[in-house]
């Protein structure tokens, strides 16, 4: 009886590349983003995730109604905080700009309060 041959295990892919794992997600309802819009939003979401004080997961949801009016919701989840913002408008990229600004304001206000409370105590 012969011993079956065993092939070596394939080497697992390295996880050291930052771009292998996305820290953001884009969801659209009732419409499809153009390739350029999707690329622009993905770049901005990646930048937003990296701007957070902690590792963060970011989700952008965009919905279009029957009158071609958009509603966007941006959610950012870190290990210790959850931020959410909602805006409406006529252009998904403009809506994202408003959402991002609101989230960054919320993060900076929390960071200021958190730093201030640490100094006082």
mmCIF file of N, CA, C and O in Angstrom, residues 38-115:
data_model
loop_
_atom_site.group_PDB
_atom_site.id
_atom_site.type_symbol
_atom_site.label_atom_id
_atom_site.label_comp_id
_atom_site.label_asym_id
_atom_site.label_seq_id
_atom_site.Cartn_x
_atom_site.Cartn_y
_atom_site.Cartn_z
ATOM 1 N N UNK A 38 -18.633 56.871 -7.857
ATOM 2 C CA UNK A 38 -18.268 55.808 -6.916
ATOM 3 C C UNK A 38 -16.803 55.911 -6.517
ATOM 4 O O UNK A 38 -16.453 55.758 -5.344
ATOM 5 N N UNK A 39 -15.935 56.193 -7.486
ATOM 6 C CA UNK A 39 -14.504 56.335 -7.185
ATOM 7 C C UNK A 39 -14.277 57.525 -6.261
ATOM 8 O O UNK A 39 -13.549 57.417 -5.269
ATOM 9 N N UNK A 40 -14.895 58.658 -6.578
ATOM 10 C CA UNK A 40 -14.728 59.870 -5.757
ATOM 11 C C UNK A 40 -15.220 59.629 -4.334
ATOM 12 O O UNK A 40 -14.539 59.967 -3.364
ATOM 13 N N UNK A 41 -16.404 59.042 -4.196
ATOM 14 C CA UNK A 41 -16.938 58.771 -2.860
ATOM 15 C C UNK A 41 -16.080 57.771 -2.103
ATOM 16 O O UNK A 41 -15.849 57.930 -0.903
ATOM 17 N N UNK A 42 -15.579 56.745 -2.776
ATOM 18 C CA UNK A 42 -14.749 55.758 -2.082
ATOM 19 C C UNK A 42 -13.457 56.398 -1.586
ATOM 20 O O UNK A 42 -13.006 56.097 -0.479
ATOM 21 N N UNK A 43 -12.879 57.294 -2.374
ATOM 22 C CA UNK A 43 -11.666 57.993 -1.932
ATOM 23 C C UNK A 43 -11.963 58.853 -0.706
ATOM 24 O O UNK A 43 -11.195 58.877 0.260
ATOM 25 N N UNK A 44 -13.075 59.570 -0.732
ATOM 26 C CA UNK A 44 -13.435 60.441 0.385
ATOM 27 C C UNK A 44 -13.795 59.638 1.633
ATOM 28 O O UNK A 44 -13.450 60.029 2.749
ATOM 29 N N UNK A 45 -14.473 58.512 1.450
ATOM 30 C CA UNK A 45 -14.821 57.670 2.607
ATOM 31 C C UNK A 45 -13.577 57.050 3.228
ATOM 32 O O UNK A 45 -13.468 56.951 4.457
ATOM 33 N N UNK A 46 -12.650 56.633 2.399
ATOM 34 C CA UNK A 46 -11.398 56.086 2.913
ATOM 35 C C UNK A 46 -10.640 57.151 3.706
ATOM 36 O O UNK A 46 -10.101 56.885 4.782
ATOM 37 N N UNK A 47 -10.626 58.369 3.180
ATOM 38 C CA UNK A 47 -9.959 59.471 3.876
ATOM 39 C C UNK A 47 -10.666 59.783 5.193
ATOM 40 O O UNK A 47 -10.020 60.017 6.220
ATOM 41 N N UNK A 48 -11.999 59.775 5.189
ATOM 42 C CA UNK A 48 -12.761 60.029 6.408
ATOM 43 C C UNK A 48 -12.467 58.965 7.463
ATOM 44 O O UNK A 48 -12.246 59.288 8.630
ATOM 45 N N UNK A 49 -12.445 57.707 7.060
ATOM 46 C CA UNK A 49 -12.162 56.623 8.010
ATOM 47 C C UNK A 49 -10.784 56.790 8.627
ATOM 48 O O UNK A 49 -10.593 56.582 9.829
ATOM 49 N N UNK A 50 -9.807 57.202 7.821
ATOM 50 C CA UNK A 50 -8.449 57.371 8.351
ATOM 51 C C UNK A 50 -8.318 58.631 9.203
ATOM 52 O O UNK A 50 -7.384 58.748 9.989
ATOM 53 N N UNK A 51 -9.258 59.578 9.084
ATOM 54 C CA UNK A 51 -9.211 60.811 9.875
ATOM 55 C C UNK A 51 -9.798 60.638 11.269
ATOM 56 O O UNK A 51 -9.676 61.528 12.103
ATOM 57 N N UNK A 52 -10.421 59.511 11.529
ATOM 58 C CA UNK A 52 -11.027 59.274 12.836
ATOM 59 C C UNK A 52 -9.943 59.047 13.891
ATOM 60 O O UNK A 52 -8.882 58.511 13.595
ATOM 61 N N UNK A 53 -10.213 59.451 15.138
ATOM 62 C CA UNK A 53 -9.211 59.275 16.199
ATOM 63 C C UNK A 53 -8.972 57.812 16.574
ATOM 64 O O UNK A 53 -7.973 57.488 17.195
ATOM 65 N N UNK A 54 -9.898 56.938 16.202
ATOM 66 C CA UNK A 54 -9.772 55.503 16.440
ATOM 67 C C UNK A 54 -10.076 54.788 15.131
ATOM 68 O O UNK A 54 -10.619 55.385 14.209
ATOM 69 N N UNK A 55 -9.770 53.505 15.079
ATOM 70 C CA UNK A 55 -10.147 52.715 13.905
ATOM 71 C C UNK A 55 -11.656 52.815 13.735
ATOM 72 O O UNK A 55 -12.404 52.723 14.702
ATOM 73 N N UNK A 56 -12.103 53.022 12.492
ATOM 74 C CA UNK A 56 -13.516 53.276 12.271
ATOM 75 C C UNK A 56 -14.050 52.499 11.074
ATOM 76 O O UNK A 56 -13.322 52.198 10.137
ATOM 77 N N UNK A 57 -15.327 52.214 11.151
ATOM 78 C CA UNK A 57 -16.065 51.622 10.046
ATOM 79 C C UNK A 57 -17.071 52.679 9.584
ATOM 80 O O UNK A 57 -17.784 53.263 10.399
ATOM 81 N N UNK A 58 -17.117 52.931 8.271
ATOM 82 C CA UNK A 58 -17.939 54.007 7.730
ATOM 83 C C UNK A 58 -18.935 53.430 6.722
ATOM 84 O O UNK A 58 -18.566 52.618 5.883
ATOM 85 N N UNK A 59 -20.197 53.883 6.815
ATOM 86 C CA UNK A 59 -21.218 53.424 5.869
ATOM 87 C C UNK A 59 -21.976 54.633 5.338
ATOM 88 O O UNK A 59 -22.478 55.456 6.106
ATOM 89 N N UNK A 60 -22.031 54.724 4.010
ATOM 90 C CA UNK A 60 -22.793 55.769 3.338
ATOM 91 C C UNK A 60 -23.969 55.119 2.635
ATOM 92 O O UNK A 60 -23.782 54.212 1.819
ATOM 93 N N UNK A 61 -25.193 55.579 2.955
ATOM 94 C CA UNK A 61 -26.404 55.085 2.298
ATOM 95 C C UNK A 61 -27.050 56.253 1.567
ATOM 96 O O UNK A 61 -27.270 57.310 2.156
ATOM 97 N N UNK A 62 -27.330 56.042 0.278
ATOM 98 C CA UNK A 62 -27.970 57.067 -0.537
ATOM 99 C C UNK A 62 -29.222 56.483 -1.172
ATOM 100 O O UNK A 62 -29.185 55.394 -1.746
ATOM 101 N N UNK A 63 -30.338 57.214 -1.068
ATOM 102 C CA UNK A 63 -31.601 56.788 -1.634
ATOM 103 C C UNK A 63 -32.143 57.896 -2.538
ATOM 104 O O UNK A 63 -32.065 59.068 -2.182
ATOM 105 N N UNK A 64 -32.683 57.513 -3.690
ATOM 106 C CA UNK A 64 -33.310 58.472 -4.589
ATOM 107 C C UNK A 64 -34.816 58.214 -4.602
ATOM 108 O O UNK A 64 -35.254 57.073 -4.734
ATOM 109 N N UNK A 65 -35.598 59.293 -4.464
ATOM 110 C CA UNK A 65 -37.053 59.109 -4.524
ATOM 111 C C UNK A 65 -37.543 59.285 -5.959
ATOM 112 O O UNK A 65 -36.750 59.502 -6.880
ATOM 113 N N UNK A 66 -38.844 59.197 -6.143
ATOM 114 C CA UNK A 66 -39.408 59.256 -7.495
ATOM 115 C C UNK A 66 -39.272 60.631 -8.149
ATOM 116 O O UNK A 66 -39.411 60.769 -9.355
ATOM 117 N N UNK A 67 -38.955 61.657 -7.368
ATOM 118 C CA UNK A 67 -38.745 63.006 -7.902
ATOM 119 C C UNK A 67 -37.261 63.315 -8.112
ATOM 120 O O UNK A 67 -36.893 64.481 -8.255
ATOM 121 N N UNK A 68 -36.419 62.277 -8.100
ATOM 122 C CA UNK A 68 -34.961 62.405 -8.282
ATOM 123 C C UNK A 68 -34.313 63.240 -7.179
ATOM 124 O O UNK A 68 -33.327 63.923 -7.389
ATOM 125 N N UNK A 69 -34.881 63.190 -6.003
ATOM 126 C CA UNK A 69 -34.338 63.870 -4.836
ATOM 127 C C UNK A 69 -33.630 62.825 -3.990
ATOM 128 O O UNK A 69 -34.146 61.728 -3.798
ATOM 129 N N UNK A 70 -32.441 63.153 -3.504
ATOM 130 C CA UNK A 70 -31.624 62.187 -2.782
ATOM 131 C C UNK A 70 -31.663 62.433 -1.284
ATOM 132 O O UNK A 70 -31.716 63.578 -0.830
ATOM 133 N N UNK A 71 -31.600 61.341 -0.545
ATOM 134 C CA UNK A 71 -31.441 61.390 0.911
ATOM 135 C C UNK A 71 -30.212 60.555 1.236
ATOM 136 O O UNK A 71 -30.087 59.421 0.772
ATOM 137 N N UNK A 72 -29.306 61.126 2.005
ATOM 138 C CA UNK A 72 -28.091 60.417 2.367
ATOM 139 C C UNK A 72 -27.940 60.289 3.866
ATOM 140 O O UNK A 72 -28.314 61.199 4.616
ATOM 141 N N UNK A 73 -27.407 59.158 4.294
ATOM 142 C CA UNK A 73 -27.101 58.927 5.706
ATOM 143 C C UNK A 73 -25.676 58.417 5.789
ATOM 144 O O UNK A 73 -25.293 57.485 5.076
ATOM 145 N N UNK A 74 -24.892 59.047 6.641
ATOM 146 C CA UNK A 74 -23.502 58.654 6.862
ATOM 147 C C UNK A 74 -23.370 58.200 8.310
ATOM 148 O O UNK A 74 -23.727 58.932 9.233
ATOM 149 N N UNK A 75 -22.892 56.969 8.499
ATOM 150 C CA UNK A 75 -22.707 56.399 9.831
ATOM 151 C C UNK A 75 -21.229 56.062 10.018
ATOM 152 O O UNK A 75 -20.620 55.448 9.142
ATOM 153 N N UNK A 76 -20.689 56.450 11.160
ATOM 154 C CA UNK A 76 -19.301 56.148 11.499
ATOM 155 C C UNK A 76 -19.294 55.459 12.857
ATOM 156 O O UNK A 76 -19.790 56.009 13.837
ATOM 157 N N UNK A 77 -18.745 54.257 12.891
ATOM 158 C CA UNK A 77 -18.667 53.475 14.122
ATOM 159 C C UNK A 77 -17.199 53.299 14.495
ATOM 160 O O UNK A 77 -16.424 52.765 13.709
ATOM 161 N N UNK A 78 -16.831 53.778 15.678
ATOM 162 C CA UNK A 78 -15.492 53.527 16.200
ATOM 163 C C UNK A 78 -15.639 52.548 17.368
ATOM 164 O O UNK A 78 -16.744 52.121 17.688
ATOM 165 N N UNK A 79 -14.532 52.238 18.009
ATOM 166 C CA UNK A 79 -14.589 51.308 19.138
ATOM 167 C C UNK A 79 -15.403 51.885 20.301
ATOM 168 O O UNK A 79 -16.039 51.149 21.039
ATOM 169 N N UNK A 80 -15.412 53.210 20.449
ATOM 170 C CA UNK A 80 -16.078 53.790 21.607
ATOM 171 C C UNK A 80 -17.250 54.714 21.275
ATOM 172 O O UNK A 80 -17.986 55.109 22.167
ATOM 173 N N UNK A 81 -17.423 55.080 20.004
ATOM 174 C CA UNK A 81 -18.449 56.058 19.649
ATOM 175 C C UNK A 81 -19.188 55.661 18.368
ATOM 176 O O UNK A 81 -18.655 54.920 17.555
ATOM 177 N N UNK A 82 -20.392 56.221 18.208
ATOM 178 C CA UNK A 82 -21.172 56.050 16.992
ATOM 179 C C UNK A 82 -21.661 57.427 16.567
ATOM 180 O O UNK A 82 -22.243 58.163 17.372
ATOM 181 N N UNK A 83 -21.405 57.786 15.328
ATOM 182 C CA UNK A 83 -21.827 59.071 14.782
ATOM 183 C C UNK A 83 -22.738 58.811 13.591
ATOM 184 O O UNK A 83 -22.486 57.905 12.802
ATOM 185 N N UNK A 84 -23.777 59.650 13.442
ATOM 186 C CA UNK A 84 -24.672 59.512 12.304
ATOM 187 C C UNK A 84 -25.129 60.896 11.867
ATOM 188 O O UNK A 84 -25.359 61.776 12.703
ATOM 189 N N UNK A 85 -25.267 61.065 10.562
ATOM 190 C CA UNK A 85 -25.743 62.319 10.001
ATOM 191 C C UNK A 85 -26.640 61.999 8.804
ATOM 192 O O UNK A 85 -26.394 61.042 8.081
ATOM 193 N N UNK A 86 -27.675 62.826 8.601
ATOM 194 C CA UNK A 86 -28.600 62.647 7.483
ATOM 195 C C UNK A 86 -28.793 63.990 6.788
ATOM 196 O O UNK A 86 -28.945 65.015 7.451
ATOM 197 N N UNK A 87 -28.767 63.961 5.464
ATOM 198 C CA UNK A 87 -28.973 65.168 4.652
ATOM 199 C C UNK A 87 -29.799 64.810 3.423
ATOM 200 O O UNK A 87 -29.851 63.651 3.017
ATOM 201 N N UNK A 88 -30.389 65.828 2.798
ATOM 202 C CA UNK A 88 -31.143 65.653 1.560
ATOM 203 C C UNK A 88 -30.683 66.680 0.546
ATOM 204 O O UNK A 88 -30.194 67.744 0.909
ATOM 205 N N UNK A 89 -30.832 66.347 -0.751
ATOM 206 C CA UNK A 89 -30.449 67.281 -1.790
ATOM 207 C C UNK A 89 -30.581 66.687 -3.179
ATOM 208 O O UNK A 89 -31.146 65.614 -3.366
ATOM 209 N N UNK A 90 -30.011 67.412 -4.151
ATOM 210 C CA UNK A 90 -30.146 67.022 -5.549
ATOM 211 C C UNK A 90 -28.941 66.284 -6.116
ATOM 212 O O UNK A 90 -29.030 65.715 -7.196
ATOM 213 N N UNK A 91 -27.811 66.299 -5.412
ATOM 214 C CA UNK A 91 -26.581 65.698 -5.933
ATOM 215 C C UNK A 91 -25.916 64.843 -4.851
ATOM 216 O O UNK A 91 -25.633 65.348 -3.760
ATOM 217 N N UNK A 92 -25.659 63.561 -5.139
ATOM 218 C CA UNK A 92 -25.049 62.682 -4.127
ATOM 219 C C UNK A 92 -23.707 63.192 -3.595
ATOM 220 O O UNK A 92 -23.424 63.070 -2.407
ATOM 221 N N UNK A 93 -22.880 63.785 -4.459
ATOM 222 C CA UNK A 93 -21.571 64.263 -3.998
ATOM 223 C C UNK A 93 -21.703 65.479 -3.083
ATOM 224 O O UNK A 93 -20.972 65.608 -2.095
ATOM 225 N N UNK A 94 -22.649 66.366 -3.392
ATOM 226 C CA UNK A 94 -22.883 67.510 -2.509
ATOM 227 C C UNK A 94 -23.438 67.050 -1.167
ATOM 228 O O UNK A 94 -23.061 67.571 -0.119
ATOM 229 N N UNK A 95 -24.344 66.080 -1.208
ATOM 230 C CA UNK A 95 -24.896 65.532 0.036
ATOM 231 C C UNK A 95 -23.780 64.944 0.877
ATOM 232 O O UNK A 95 -23.709 65.178 2.083
ATOM 233 N N UNK A 96 -22.875 64.188 0.240
ATOM 234 C CA UNK A 96 -21.781 63.611 1.011
ATOM 235 C C UNK A 96 -20.927 64.698 1.654
ATOM 236 O O UNK A 96 -20.506 64.559 2.802
ATOM 237 N N UNK A 97 -20.656 65.786 0.935
ATOM 238 C CA UNK A 97 -19.873 66.884 1.505
ATOM 239 C C UNK A 97 -20.504 67.424 2.779
ATOM 240 O O UNK A 97 -19.812 67.683 3.764
ATOM 241 N N UNK A 98 -21.829 67.584 2.777
ATOM 242 C CA UNK A 98 -22.539 68.056 3.973
ATOM 243 C C UNK A 98 -22.483 67.021 5.094
ATOM 244 O O UNK A 98 -22.291 67.363 6.267
ATOM 245 N N UNK A 99 -22.668 65.764 4.739
ATOM 246 C CA UNK A 99 -22.614 64.689 5.733
ATOM 247 C C UNK A 99 -21.239 64.609 6.387
ATOM 248 O O UNK A 99 -21.121 64.498 7.605
ATOM 249 N N UNK A 100 -20.199 64.652 5.554
ATOM 250 C CA UNK A 100 -18.828 64.566 6.061
ATOM 251 C C UNK A 100 -18.532 65.724 7.005
ATOM 252 O O UNK A 100 -17.956 65.531 8.079
ATOM 253 N N UNK A 101 -18.924 66.931 6.609
ATOM 254 C CA UNK A 101 -18.685 68.108 7.455
ATOM 255 C C UNK A 101 -19.371 67.951 8.806
ATOM 256 O O UNK A 101 -18.780 68.234 9.852
ATOM 257 N N UNK A 102 -20.611 67.469 8.806
ATOM 258 C CA UNK A 102 -21.345 67.280 10.055
ATOM 259 C C UNK A 102 -20.678 66.231 10.940
ATOM 260 O O UNK A 102 -20.523 66.434 12.147
ATOM 261 N N UNK A 103 -20.271 65.115 10.352
ATOM 262 C CA UNK A 103 -19.609 64.062 11.135
ATOM 263 C C UNK A 103 -18.297 64.575 11.728
ATOM 264 O O UNK A 103 -18.016 64.356 12.908
ATOM 265 N N UNK A 104 -17.496 65.261 10.918
ATOM 266 C CA UNK A 104 -16.221 65.782 11.426
ATOM 267 C C UNK A 104 -16.444 66.790 12.547
ATOM 268 O O UNK A 104 -15.672 66.825 13.515
ATOM 269 N N UNK A 105 -17.507 67.600 12.454
ATOM 270 C CA UNK A 105 -17.835 68.526 13.551
ATOM 271 C C UNK A 105 -18.203 67.762 14.813
ATOM 272 O O UNK A 105 -17.782 68.129 15.914
ATOM 273 N N UNK A 106 -18.995 66.711 14.665
ATOM 274 C CA UNK A 106 -19.378 65.902 15.829
ATOM 275 C C UNK A 106 -18.155 65.246 16.461
ATOM 276 O O UNK A 106 -18.027 65.211 17.687
ATOM 277 N N UNK A 107 -17.261 64.726 15.640
ATOM 278 C CA UNK A 107 -16.050 64.075 16.154
ATOM 279 C C UNK A 107 -15.174 65.094 16.874
ATOM 280 O O UNK A 107 -14.673 64.827 17.967
ATOM 281 N N UNK A 108 -15.013 66.277 16.295
ATOM 282 C CA UNK A 108 -14.150 67.276 16.925
ATOM 283 C C UNK A 108 -14.761 67.790 18.229
ATOM 284 O O UNK A 108 -14.046 68.042 19.192
ATOM 285 N N UNK A 109 -16.094 67.945 18.274
ATOM 286 C CA UNK A 109 -16.735 68.377 19.529
ATOM 287 C C UNK A 109 -16.546 67.327 20.614
ATOM 288 O O UNK A 109 -16.272 67.650 21.763
ATOM 289 N N UNK A 110 -16.717 66.045 20.255
ATOM 290 C CA UNK A 110 -16.519 64.988 21.239
ATOM 291 C C UNK A 110 -15.067 64.966 21.701
ATOM 292 O O UNK A 110 -14.790 64.851 22.889
ATOM 293 N N UNK A 111 -14.131 65.118 20.770
ATOM 294 C CA UNK A 111 -12.716 65.118 21.125
ATOM 295 C C UNK A 111 -12.367 66.261 22.039
ATOM 296 O O UNK A 111 -11.616 66.113 23.001
ATOM 297 N N UNK A 112 -12.961 67.447 21.790
ATOM 298 C CA UNK A 112 -12.694 68.606 22.639
ATOM 299 C C UNK A 112 -13.227 68.361 24.036
ATOM 300 O O UNK A 112 -12.536 68.573 25.021
ATOM 301 N N UNK A 113 -14.481 67.871 24.140
ATOM 302 C CA UNK A 113 -15.063 67.598 25.460
ATOM 303 C C UNK A 113 -14.258 66.524 26.180
ATOM 304 O O UNK A 113 -14.022 66.606 27.375
ATOM 305 N N UNK A 114 -13.846 65.498 25.431
ATOM 306 C CA UNK A 114 -13.097 64.404 26.031
ATOM 307 C C UNK A 114 -11.750 64.903 26.553
ATOM 308 O O UNK A 114 -11.347 64.577 27.657
ATOM 309 N N UNK A 115 -11.044 65.731 25.782
ATOM 310 C CA UNK A 115 -9.754 66.284 26.224
ATOM 311 C C UNK A 115 -9.968 67.211 27.411
ATOM 312 O O UNK A 115 -9.218 67.196 28.365
#
